[in-house]
Coordinates of C-alpha atoms (C1' of nucleotides) in Angstrom, one line a residue:
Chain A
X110 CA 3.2 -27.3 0.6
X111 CA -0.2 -26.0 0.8
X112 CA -0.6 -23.3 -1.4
X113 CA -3.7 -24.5 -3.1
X114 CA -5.3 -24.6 0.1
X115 CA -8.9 -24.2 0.4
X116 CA -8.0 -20.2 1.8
X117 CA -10.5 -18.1 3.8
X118 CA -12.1 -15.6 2.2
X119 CA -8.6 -13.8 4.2
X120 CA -9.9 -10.0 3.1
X121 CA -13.4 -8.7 4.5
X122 CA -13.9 -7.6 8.1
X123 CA -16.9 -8.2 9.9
X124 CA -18.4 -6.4 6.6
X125 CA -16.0 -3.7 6.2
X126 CA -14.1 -4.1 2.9
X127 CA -10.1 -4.1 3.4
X128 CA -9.9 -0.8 1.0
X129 CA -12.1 1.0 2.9
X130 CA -10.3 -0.1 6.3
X131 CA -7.3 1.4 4.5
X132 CA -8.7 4.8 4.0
X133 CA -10.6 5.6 7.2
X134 CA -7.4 6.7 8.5
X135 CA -7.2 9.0 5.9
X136 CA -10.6 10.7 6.5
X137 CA -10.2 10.5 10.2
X138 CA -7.1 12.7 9.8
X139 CA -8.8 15.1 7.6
X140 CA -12.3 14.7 10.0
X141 CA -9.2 15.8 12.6
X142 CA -8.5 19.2 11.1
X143 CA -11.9 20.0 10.4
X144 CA -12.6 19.8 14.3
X145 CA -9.4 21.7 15.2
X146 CA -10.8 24.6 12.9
X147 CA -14.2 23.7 15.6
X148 CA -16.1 23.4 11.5
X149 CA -19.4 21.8 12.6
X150 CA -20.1 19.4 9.2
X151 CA -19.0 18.6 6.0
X152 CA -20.0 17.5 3.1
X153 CA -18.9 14.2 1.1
X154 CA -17.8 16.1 -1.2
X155 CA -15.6 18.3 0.6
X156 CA -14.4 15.8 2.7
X157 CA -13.8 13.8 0.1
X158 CA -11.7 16.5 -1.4
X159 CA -9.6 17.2 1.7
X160 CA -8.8 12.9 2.4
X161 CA -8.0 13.2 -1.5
X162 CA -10.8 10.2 -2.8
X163 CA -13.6 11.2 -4.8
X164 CA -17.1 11.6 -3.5
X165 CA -18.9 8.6 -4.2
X166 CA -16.0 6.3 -2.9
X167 CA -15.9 7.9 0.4
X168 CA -20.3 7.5 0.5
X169 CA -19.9 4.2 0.3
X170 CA -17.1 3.6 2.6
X171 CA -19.2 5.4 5.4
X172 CA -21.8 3.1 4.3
X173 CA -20.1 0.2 5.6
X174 CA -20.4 2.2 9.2
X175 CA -23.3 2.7 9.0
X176 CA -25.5 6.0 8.2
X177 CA -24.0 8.0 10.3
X178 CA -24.6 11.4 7.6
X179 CA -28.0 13.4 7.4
X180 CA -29.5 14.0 3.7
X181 CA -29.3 17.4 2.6
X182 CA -26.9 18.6 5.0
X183 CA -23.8 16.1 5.2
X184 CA -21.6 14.4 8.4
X185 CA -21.2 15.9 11.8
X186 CA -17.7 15.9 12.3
X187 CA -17.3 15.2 16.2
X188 CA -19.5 11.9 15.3
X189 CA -17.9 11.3 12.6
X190 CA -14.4 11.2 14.2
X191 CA -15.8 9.6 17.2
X192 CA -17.1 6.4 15.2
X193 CA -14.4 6.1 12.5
X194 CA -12.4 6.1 15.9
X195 CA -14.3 3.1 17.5
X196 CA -14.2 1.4 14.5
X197 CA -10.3 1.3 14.0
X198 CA -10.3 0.6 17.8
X199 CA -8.6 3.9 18.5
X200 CA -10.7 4.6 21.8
X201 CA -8.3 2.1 23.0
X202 CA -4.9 2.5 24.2
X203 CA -2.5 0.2 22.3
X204 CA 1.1 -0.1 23.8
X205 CA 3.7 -0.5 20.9
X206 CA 7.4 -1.7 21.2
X207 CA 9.7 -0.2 18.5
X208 CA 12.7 -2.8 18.3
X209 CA 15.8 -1.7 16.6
X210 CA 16.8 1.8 17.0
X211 CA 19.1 3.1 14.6
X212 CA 18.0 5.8 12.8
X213 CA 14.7 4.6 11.4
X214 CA 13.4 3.5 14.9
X215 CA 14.7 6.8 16.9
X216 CA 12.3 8.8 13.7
X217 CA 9.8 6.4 15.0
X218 CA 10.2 7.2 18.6
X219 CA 10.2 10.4 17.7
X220 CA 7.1 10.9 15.6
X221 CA 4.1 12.9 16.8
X222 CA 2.0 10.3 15.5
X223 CA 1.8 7.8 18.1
X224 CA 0.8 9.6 21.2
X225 CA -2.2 11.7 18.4
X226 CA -4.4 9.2 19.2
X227 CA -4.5 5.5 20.4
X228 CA -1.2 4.1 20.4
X229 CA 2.0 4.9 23.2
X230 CA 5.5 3.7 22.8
X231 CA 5.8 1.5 25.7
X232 CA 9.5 0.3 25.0
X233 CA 12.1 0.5 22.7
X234 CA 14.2 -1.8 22.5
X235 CA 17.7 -2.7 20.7
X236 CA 20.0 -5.4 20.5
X237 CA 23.2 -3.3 21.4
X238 CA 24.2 -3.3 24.6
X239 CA 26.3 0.2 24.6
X240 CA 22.5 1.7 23.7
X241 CA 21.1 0.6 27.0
X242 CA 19.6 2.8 29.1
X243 CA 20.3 5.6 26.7
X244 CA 17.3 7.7 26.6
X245 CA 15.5 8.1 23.0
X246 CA 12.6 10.1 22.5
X247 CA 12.7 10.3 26.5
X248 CA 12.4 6.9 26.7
X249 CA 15.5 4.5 27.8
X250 CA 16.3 1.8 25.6
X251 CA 16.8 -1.7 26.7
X252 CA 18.1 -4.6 25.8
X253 CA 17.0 -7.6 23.6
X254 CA 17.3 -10.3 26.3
X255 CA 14.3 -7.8 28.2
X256 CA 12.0 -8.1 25.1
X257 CA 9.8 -11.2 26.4
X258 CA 9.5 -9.5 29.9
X259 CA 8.8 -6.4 28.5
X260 CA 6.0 -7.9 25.7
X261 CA 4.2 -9.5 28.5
X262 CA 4.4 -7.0 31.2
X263 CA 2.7 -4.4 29.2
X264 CA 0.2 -6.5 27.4
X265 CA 1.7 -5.4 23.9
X266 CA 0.2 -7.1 20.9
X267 CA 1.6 -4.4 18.3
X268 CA 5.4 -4.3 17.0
X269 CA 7.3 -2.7 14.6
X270 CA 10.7 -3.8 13.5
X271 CA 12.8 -1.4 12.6
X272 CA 16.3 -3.8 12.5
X273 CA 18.9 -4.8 9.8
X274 CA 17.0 -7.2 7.3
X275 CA 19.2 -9.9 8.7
X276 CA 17.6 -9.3 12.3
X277 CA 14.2 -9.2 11.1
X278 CA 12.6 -12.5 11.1
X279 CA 14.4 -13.4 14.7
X280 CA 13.0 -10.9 15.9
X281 CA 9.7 -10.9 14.3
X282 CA 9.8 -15.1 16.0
X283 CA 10.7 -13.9 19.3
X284 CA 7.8 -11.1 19.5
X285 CA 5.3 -13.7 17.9
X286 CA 6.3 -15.8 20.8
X287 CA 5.8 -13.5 23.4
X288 CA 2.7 -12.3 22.5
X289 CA 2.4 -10.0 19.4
X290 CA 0.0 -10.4 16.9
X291 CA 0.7 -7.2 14.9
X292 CA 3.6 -6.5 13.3
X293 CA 4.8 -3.8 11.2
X294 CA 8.3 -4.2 9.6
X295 CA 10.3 -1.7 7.9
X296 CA 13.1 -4.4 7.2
X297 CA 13.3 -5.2 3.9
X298 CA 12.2 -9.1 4.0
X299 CA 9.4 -10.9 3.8
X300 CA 8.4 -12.1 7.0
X301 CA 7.3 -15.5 7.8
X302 CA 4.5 -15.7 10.5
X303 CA 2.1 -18.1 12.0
X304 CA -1.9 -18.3 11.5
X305 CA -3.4 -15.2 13.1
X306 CA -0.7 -13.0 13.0
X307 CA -1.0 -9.7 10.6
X308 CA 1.9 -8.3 9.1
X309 CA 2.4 -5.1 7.5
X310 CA 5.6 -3.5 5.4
X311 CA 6.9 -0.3 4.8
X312 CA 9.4 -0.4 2.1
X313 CA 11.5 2.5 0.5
X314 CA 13.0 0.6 -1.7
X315 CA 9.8 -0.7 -3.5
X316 CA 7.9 2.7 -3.5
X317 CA 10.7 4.1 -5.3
X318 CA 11.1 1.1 -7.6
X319 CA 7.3 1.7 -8.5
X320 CA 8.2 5.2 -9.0
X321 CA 11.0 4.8 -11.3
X322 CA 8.5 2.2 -13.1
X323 CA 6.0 5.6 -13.8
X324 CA 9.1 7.5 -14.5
X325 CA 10.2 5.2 -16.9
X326 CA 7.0 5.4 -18.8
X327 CA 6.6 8.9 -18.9
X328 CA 10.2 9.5 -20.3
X329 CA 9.3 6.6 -23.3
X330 CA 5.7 8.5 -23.9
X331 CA 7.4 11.9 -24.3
X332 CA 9.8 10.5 -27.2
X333 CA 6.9 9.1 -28.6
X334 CA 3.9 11.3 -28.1
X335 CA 6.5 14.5 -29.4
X336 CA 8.1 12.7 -32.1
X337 CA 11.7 12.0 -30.3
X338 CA 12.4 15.4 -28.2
X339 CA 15.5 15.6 -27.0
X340 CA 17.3 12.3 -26.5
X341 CA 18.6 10.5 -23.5
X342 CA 19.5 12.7 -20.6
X343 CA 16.8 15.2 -21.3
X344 CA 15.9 16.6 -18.2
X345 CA 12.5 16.5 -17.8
X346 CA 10.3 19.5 -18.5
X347 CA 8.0 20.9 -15.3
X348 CA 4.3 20.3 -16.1
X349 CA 2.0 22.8 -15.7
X350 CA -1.4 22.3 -15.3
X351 CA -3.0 22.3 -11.9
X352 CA -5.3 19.5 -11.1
X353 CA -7.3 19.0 -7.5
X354 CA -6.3 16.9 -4.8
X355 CA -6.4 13.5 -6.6
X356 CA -5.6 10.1 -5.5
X357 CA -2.7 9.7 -4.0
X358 CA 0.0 6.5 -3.2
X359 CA -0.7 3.6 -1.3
X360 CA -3.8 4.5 -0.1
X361 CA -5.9 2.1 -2.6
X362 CA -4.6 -0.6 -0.4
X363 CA -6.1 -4.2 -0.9
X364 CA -3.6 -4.9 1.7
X365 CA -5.1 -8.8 2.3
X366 CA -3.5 -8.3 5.8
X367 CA -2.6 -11.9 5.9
X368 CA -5.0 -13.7 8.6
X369 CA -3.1 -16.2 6.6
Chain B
X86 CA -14.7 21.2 -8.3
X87 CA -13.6 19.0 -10.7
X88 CA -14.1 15.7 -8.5
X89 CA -16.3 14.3 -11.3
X90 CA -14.2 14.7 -14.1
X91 CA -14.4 12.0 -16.9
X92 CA -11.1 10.4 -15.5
X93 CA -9.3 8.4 -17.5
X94 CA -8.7 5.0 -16.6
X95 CA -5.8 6.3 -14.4
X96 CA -4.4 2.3 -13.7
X97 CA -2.8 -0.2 -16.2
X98 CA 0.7 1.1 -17.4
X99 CA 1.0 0.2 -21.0
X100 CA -0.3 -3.6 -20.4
X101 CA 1.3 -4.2 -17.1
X102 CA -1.4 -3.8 -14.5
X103 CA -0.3 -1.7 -11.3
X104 CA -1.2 -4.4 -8.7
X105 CA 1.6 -6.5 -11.0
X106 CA 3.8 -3.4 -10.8
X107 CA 4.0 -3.0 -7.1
X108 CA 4.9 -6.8 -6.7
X109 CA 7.7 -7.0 -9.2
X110 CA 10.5 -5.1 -6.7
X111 CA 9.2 -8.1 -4.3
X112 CA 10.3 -10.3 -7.1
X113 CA 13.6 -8.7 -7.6
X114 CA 14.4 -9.2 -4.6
X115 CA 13.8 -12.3 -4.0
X116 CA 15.6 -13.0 -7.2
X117 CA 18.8 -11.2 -6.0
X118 CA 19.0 -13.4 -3.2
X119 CA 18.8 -16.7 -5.2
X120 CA 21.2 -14.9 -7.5
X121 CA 23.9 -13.9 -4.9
X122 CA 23.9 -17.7 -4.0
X123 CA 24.1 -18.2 -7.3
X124 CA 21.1 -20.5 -8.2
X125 CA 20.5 -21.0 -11.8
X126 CA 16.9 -21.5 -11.8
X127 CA 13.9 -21.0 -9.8
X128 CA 10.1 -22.7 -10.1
X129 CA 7.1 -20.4 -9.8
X130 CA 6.3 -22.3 -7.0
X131 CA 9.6 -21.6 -5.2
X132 CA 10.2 -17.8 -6.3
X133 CA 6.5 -16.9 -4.9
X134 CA 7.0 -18.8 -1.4
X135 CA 10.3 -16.6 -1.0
X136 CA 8.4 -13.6 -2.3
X137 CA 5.6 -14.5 0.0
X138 CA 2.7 -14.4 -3.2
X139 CA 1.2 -17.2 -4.7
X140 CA 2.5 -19.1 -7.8
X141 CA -0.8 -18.8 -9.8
X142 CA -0.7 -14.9 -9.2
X143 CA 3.7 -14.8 -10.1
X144 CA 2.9 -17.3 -13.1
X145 CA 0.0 -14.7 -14.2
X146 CA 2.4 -11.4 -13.3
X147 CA 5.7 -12.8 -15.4
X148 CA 2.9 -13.8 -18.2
X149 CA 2.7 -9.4 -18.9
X150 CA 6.5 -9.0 -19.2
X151 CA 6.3 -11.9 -21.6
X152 CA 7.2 -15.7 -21.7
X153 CA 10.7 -15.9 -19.7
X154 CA 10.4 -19.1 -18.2
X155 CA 11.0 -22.7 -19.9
X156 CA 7.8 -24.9 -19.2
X157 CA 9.0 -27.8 -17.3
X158 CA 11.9 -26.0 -16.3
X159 CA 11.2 -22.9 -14.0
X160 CA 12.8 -19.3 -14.8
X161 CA 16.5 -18.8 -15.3
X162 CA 17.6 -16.4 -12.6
X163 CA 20.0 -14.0 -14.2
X164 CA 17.2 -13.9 -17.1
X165 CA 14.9 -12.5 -15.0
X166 CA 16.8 -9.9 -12.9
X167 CA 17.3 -8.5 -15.9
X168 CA 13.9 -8.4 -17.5
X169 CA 12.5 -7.5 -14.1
X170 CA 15.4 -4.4 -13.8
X171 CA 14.7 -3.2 -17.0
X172 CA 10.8 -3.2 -17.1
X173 CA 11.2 -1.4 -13.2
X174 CA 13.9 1.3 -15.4
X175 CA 16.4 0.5 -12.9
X176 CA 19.3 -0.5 -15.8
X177 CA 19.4 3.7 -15.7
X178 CA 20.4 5.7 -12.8
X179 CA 17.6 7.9 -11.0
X180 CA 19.4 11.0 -8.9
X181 CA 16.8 11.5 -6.2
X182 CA 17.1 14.1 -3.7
X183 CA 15.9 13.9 0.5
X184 CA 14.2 16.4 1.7
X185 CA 14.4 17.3 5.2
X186 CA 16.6 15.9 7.0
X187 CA 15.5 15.1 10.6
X188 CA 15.5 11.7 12.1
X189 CA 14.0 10.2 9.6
X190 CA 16.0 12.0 6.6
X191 CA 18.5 10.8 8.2
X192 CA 17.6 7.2 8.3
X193 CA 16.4 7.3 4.3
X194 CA 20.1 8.9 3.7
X195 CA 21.9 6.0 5.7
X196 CA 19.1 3.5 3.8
X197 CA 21.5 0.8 1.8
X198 CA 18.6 -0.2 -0.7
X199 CA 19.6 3.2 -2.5
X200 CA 23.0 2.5 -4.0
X201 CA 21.7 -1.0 -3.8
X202 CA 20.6 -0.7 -7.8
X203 CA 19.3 2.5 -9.7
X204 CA 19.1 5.0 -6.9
X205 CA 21.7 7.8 -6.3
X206 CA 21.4 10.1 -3.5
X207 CA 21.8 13.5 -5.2
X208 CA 21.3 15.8 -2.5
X209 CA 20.1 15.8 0.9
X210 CA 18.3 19.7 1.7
X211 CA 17.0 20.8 4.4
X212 CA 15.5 24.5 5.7
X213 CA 17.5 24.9 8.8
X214 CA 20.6 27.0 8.2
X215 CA 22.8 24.9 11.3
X216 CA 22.4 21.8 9.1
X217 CA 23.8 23.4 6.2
X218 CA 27.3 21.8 5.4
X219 CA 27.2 19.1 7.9
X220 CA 27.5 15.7 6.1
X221 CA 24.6 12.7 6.6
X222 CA 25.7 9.6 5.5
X223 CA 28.9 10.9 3.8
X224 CA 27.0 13.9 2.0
X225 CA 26.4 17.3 3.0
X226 CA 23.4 18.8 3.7
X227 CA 22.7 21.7 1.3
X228 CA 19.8 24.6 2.2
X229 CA 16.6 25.0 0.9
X230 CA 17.5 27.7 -1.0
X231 CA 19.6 25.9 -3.4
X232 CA 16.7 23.4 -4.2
X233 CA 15.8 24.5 -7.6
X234 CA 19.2 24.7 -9.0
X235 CA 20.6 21.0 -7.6
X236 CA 17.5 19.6 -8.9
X237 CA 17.8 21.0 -12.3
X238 CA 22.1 20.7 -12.1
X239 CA 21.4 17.2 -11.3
X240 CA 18.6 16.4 -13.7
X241 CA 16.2 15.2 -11.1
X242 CA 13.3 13.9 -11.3
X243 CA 12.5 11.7 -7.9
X244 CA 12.1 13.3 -4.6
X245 CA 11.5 12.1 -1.3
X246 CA 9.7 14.4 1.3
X247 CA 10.9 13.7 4.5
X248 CA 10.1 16.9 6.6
X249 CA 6.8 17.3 9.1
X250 CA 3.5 18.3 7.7
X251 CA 3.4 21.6 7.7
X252 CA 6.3 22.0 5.3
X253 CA 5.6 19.4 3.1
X254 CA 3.0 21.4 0.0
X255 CA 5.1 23.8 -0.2
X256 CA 8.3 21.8 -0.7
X257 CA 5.9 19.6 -3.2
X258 CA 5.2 22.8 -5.3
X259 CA 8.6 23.5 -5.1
X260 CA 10.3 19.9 -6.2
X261 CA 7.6 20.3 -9.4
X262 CA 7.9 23.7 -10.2
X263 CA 11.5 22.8 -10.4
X264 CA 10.8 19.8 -12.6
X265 CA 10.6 16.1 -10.2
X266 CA 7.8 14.4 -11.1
X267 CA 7.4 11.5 -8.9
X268 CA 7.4 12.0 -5.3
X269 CA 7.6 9.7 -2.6
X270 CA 5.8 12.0 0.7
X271 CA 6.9 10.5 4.4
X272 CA 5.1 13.5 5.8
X273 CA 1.4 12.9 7.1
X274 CA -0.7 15.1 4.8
X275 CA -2.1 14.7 1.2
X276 CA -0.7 16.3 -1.3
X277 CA -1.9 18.7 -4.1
X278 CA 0.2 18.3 -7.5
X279 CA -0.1 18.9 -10.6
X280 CA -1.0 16.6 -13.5
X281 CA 1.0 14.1 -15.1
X282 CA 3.2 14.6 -11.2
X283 CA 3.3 10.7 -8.9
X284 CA 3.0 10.9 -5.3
X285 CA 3.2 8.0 -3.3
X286 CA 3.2 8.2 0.4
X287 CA 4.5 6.4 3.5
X288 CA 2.7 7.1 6.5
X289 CA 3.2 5.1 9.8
X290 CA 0.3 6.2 11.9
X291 CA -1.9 4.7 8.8
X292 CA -0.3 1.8 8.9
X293 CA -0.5 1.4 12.5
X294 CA -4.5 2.4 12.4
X295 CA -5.0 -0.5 10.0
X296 CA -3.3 -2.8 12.0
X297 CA -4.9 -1.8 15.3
X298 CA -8.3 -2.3 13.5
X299 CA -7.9 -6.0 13.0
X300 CA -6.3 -6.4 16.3
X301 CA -9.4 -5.0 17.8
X302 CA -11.3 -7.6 15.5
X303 CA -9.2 -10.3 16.7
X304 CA -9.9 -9.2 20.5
X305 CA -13.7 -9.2 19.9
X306 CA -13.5 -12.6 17.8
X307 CA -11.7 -14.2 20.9
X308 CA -14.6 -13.3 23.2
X309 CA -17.0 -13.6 20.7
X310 CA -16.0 -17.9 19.9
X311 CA -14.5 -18.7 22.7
X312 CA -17.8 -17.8 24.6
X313 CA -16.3 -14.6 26.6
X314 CA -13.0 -15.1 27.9
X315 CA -11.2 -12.9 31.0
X316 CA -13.0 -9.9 30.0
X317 CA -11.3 -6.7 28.9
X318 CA -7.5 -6.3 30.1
X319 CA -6.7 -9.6 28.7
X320 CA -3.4 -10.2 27.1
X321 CA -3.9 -11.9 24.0
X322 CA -2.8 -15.6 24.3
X323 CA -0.2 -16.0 21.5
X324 CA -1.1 -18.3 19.1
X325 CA 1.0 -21.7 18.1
X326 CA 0.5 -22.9 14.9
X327 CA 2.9 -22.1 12.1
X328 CA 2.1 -21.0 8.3
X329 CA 3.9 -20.8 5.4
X330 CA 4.6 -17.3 3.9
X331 CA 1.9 -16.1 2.9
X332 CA 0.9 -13.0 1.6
X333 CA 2.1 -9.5 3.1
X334 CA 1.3 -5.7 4.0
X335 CA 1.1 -3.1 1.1
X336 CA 2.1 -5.8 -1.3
X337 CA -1.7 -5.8 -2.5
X338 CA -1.6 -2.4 -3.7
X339 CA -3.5 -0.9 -6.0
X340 CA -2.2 2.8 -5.9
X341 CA -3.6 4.1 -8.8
X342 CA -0.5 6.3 -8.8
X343 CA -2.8 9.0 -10.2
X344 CA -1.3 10.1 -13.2
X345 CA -4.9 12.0 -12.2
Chain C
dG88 C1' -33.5 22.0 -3.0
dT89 C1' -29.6 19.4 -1.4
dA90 C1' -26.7 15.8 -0.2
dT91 C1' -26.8 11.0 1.6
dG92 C1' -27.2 6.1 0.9
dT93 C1' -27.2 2.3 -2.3
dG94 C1' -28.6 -1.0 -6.1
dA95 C1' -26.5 -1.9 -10.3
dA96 C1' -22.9 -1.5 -13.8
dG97 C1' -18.3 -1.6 -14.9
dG98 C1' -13.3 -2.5 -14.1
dA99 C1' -9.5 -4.6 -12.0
dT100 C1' -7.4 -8.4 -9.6
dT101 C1' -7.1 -12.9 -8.0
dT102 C1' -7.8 -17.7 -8.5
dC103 C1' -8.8 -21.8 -11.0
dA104 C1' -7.7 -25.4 -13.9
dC105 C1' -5.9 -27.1 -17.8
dA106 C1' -3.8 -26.9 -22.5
dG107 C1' 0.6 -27.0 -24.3
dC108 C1' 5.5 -27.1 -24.6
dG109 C1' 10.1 -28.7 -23.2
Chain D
dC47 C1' 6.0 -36.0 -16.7
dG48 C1' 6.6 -31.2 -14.9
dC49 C1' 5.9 -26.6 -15.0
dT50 C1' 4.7 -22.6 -17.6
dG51 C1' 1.3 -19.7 -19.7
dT52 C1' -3.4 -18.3 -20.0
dG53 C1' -8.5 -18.4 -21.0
dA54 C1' -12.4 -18.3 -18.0
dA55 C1' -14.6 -18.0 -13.5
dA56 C1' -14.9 -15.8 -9.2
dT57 C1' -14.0 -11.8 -6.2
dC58 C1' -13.2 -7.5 -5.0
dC59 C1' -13.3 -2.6 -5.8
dT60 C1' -14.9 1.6 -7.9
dT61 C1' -18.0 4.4 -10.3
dC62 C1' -22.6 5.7 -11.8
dA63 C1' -27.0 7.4 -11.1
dC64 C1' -30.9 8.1 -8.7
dA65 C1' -34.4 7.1 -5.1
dT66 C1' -34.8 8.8 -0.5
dA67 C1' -34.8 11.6 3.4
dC68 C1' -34.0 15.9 5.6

DNA sequence: GTATGTGAAGGATTTCACAGCG
DNA sequence: CGCTGTGAAATCCTTCACATAC
């Protein structure tokens, strides 16, 4: 069932590399503060430092934007922001429906982050009828049988899925339907979707499993680095070297956002 | 300062690469379910459709654990849940504590995949003084000021950040200094630990950024083939064809969990 | 002099394709 | 004969190191 299939090259962008896609959010956040602060420029090195990459990774991500930095001196941060901006289509408003809210998708409402920059809630939307009209986040939730209406009215193509694993894919099938062709889903299931559509997880679950994987090791390499400390339920001793900021979680994303 | 430092190869956990690491929770699960209704055996072929990889890729993952399938056979189910649990160090208990519980606190504490296997929710804490002694999800929250001691009464060693930006450094330094050394950040900031410390990080408006870049792409590609559709306020046409599977989000990852 | 931009080298990950075992 | 396990090829990503431009 066509798994060998010939398969598009699926990563690359128009040129820009999927890892690098993944971290222009990062330095566009950090560009942020540096503009709040009104600091004219920066360095790669210092902005480098702040997004938490090293130097030469972040040179070559702006590469791929073009040269947008001047020798000897570094980036200018409004231009900076500005074109990292149009290039993850931010200068755009994108309306987002949040479906399921239970706790996870009232956080969601709630989060600062939407309105920063680019995206607005424009519904949320659960499949209990005792939430309708219930305001969340100052917005009133509706009801499941509205979702198509809703999805098409307001030109949405991003949703987020915030529902019981067992909701997930119906849901996922009925925004697909209606429109969406961006979907990210904080249900713990893999998600089945057709050509075209991008889907990306957020999963608890798995970053802690990963977690306890590093854990794991680091208890093992004790007992064997200092010859069999303590045994079992050792509690682990505090490190205490400082370090710089360092490379941090899933940001080294090679995401291969499904074009499927 | 220190951005060029000789760096050790920072990936590749005792054999296993990371990229393998952060798909063998997928695997798990996937496995769980075939084990709940209890089917014996699975073919790489099947296990990566429900895990949404491909086979060559779970044939090449399972080949670092070791041999556990039977050639002509597939993998026996129970086997692997096992092997897969035990490489992950989820046959032990990790006590992690949440902290900072707002909406989304909330929504971690409530999370099922916890209990699900290895993950114990030691202590929920949180720096307003109202929330103290009121129970989320059956447990009661305890104040910031007791941090250090239930960490080190509990022998913790996974925390999960959970409060808004500004807080989150200093309750980093203060999980470490108290002895965690893996942390899983939901606040949107980069943090600063110290060596031999994991930080992974959730961060929705990332996610969201990444996924409005290729929808942007996918706008501009429409126009661009389709020799200039309606012009700019078009809703994208939802598209018909069906796929199988196919790969996913953050599965891809290459975190490089910086043991820095 | 200083910091960017980038070929080239070096790793890591994915995919191929098939040998080899049940 | 079917399916796993794995060298080898192909890709992608990161890092190095320096020419280049301000």
């Amino acid at each position: 069932m066509a798994t060998g299939r010939t398969h598009r090259p699926a990563t690359r962008s128009r040129g820009i590399p999927e890892a690098t896609v993944a971290r222009l959010p990062l330095y566009l956040r950090a560009l942020t503060a540096l503009s709040e602060r009104s600091v004219p420029t920066v360095s790669s090195e210092e902005l480098a430092a702040a997004a938490g990459v090293n130097s030469a990774k972040l040179r070559k991500d702006f590469s791929y934007l073009g040269s947008y930095g001047t020798r000897g001196v570094g980036y200018d941060v409004e231009y900076l922001v500005y074109q990292i901006s149009r290039e993850l289509g931010l200068t755009q408003d994108w309306p987002v429906v949040i479906v399921g809210i239970g706790n996870l998708g009232a956080a969601l409402a709630n989060y600062g982050g939407f309105a920063s920059r680019g995206f607005r809630v424009a519904a949320l939307i659960d499949a209990d009828p005792a939430m309708a009209g219930k305001p969340v986040a100052g917005i009133p939730v509706q009801h499941t049988d509205e979702l198509e209406r809703i999805i098409e009215d307001n030109g949405v193509s991003i949703g987020v899925i915030a529902t019981p694993a067992g909701a997930a894919q119906q849901v996922c099938d009925r925004l697909v339907a209606a429109g969406v062709t961006s979907i990210l889903n904080f249900a713990p299931t893999v998600l089945t979707v057709p050509d075209g559509v991008d889907v990306r997880k957020v999963d608890l679950s798995i970053e802690l499993q990963i977690l306890a994987f590093h854990e794991q090791r680091k208890a093992g390499e004790e007992s064997a680095s200092a010859a069999a400390a303590a045994a079992d339920g050792a509690v682990p001793a505090a490190a205490a070297r400082r370090t710089p900021p360092a490379e941090q979680g899933p940001d080294g994303d090679v995401p291969a956002v499904m074009p499927a």
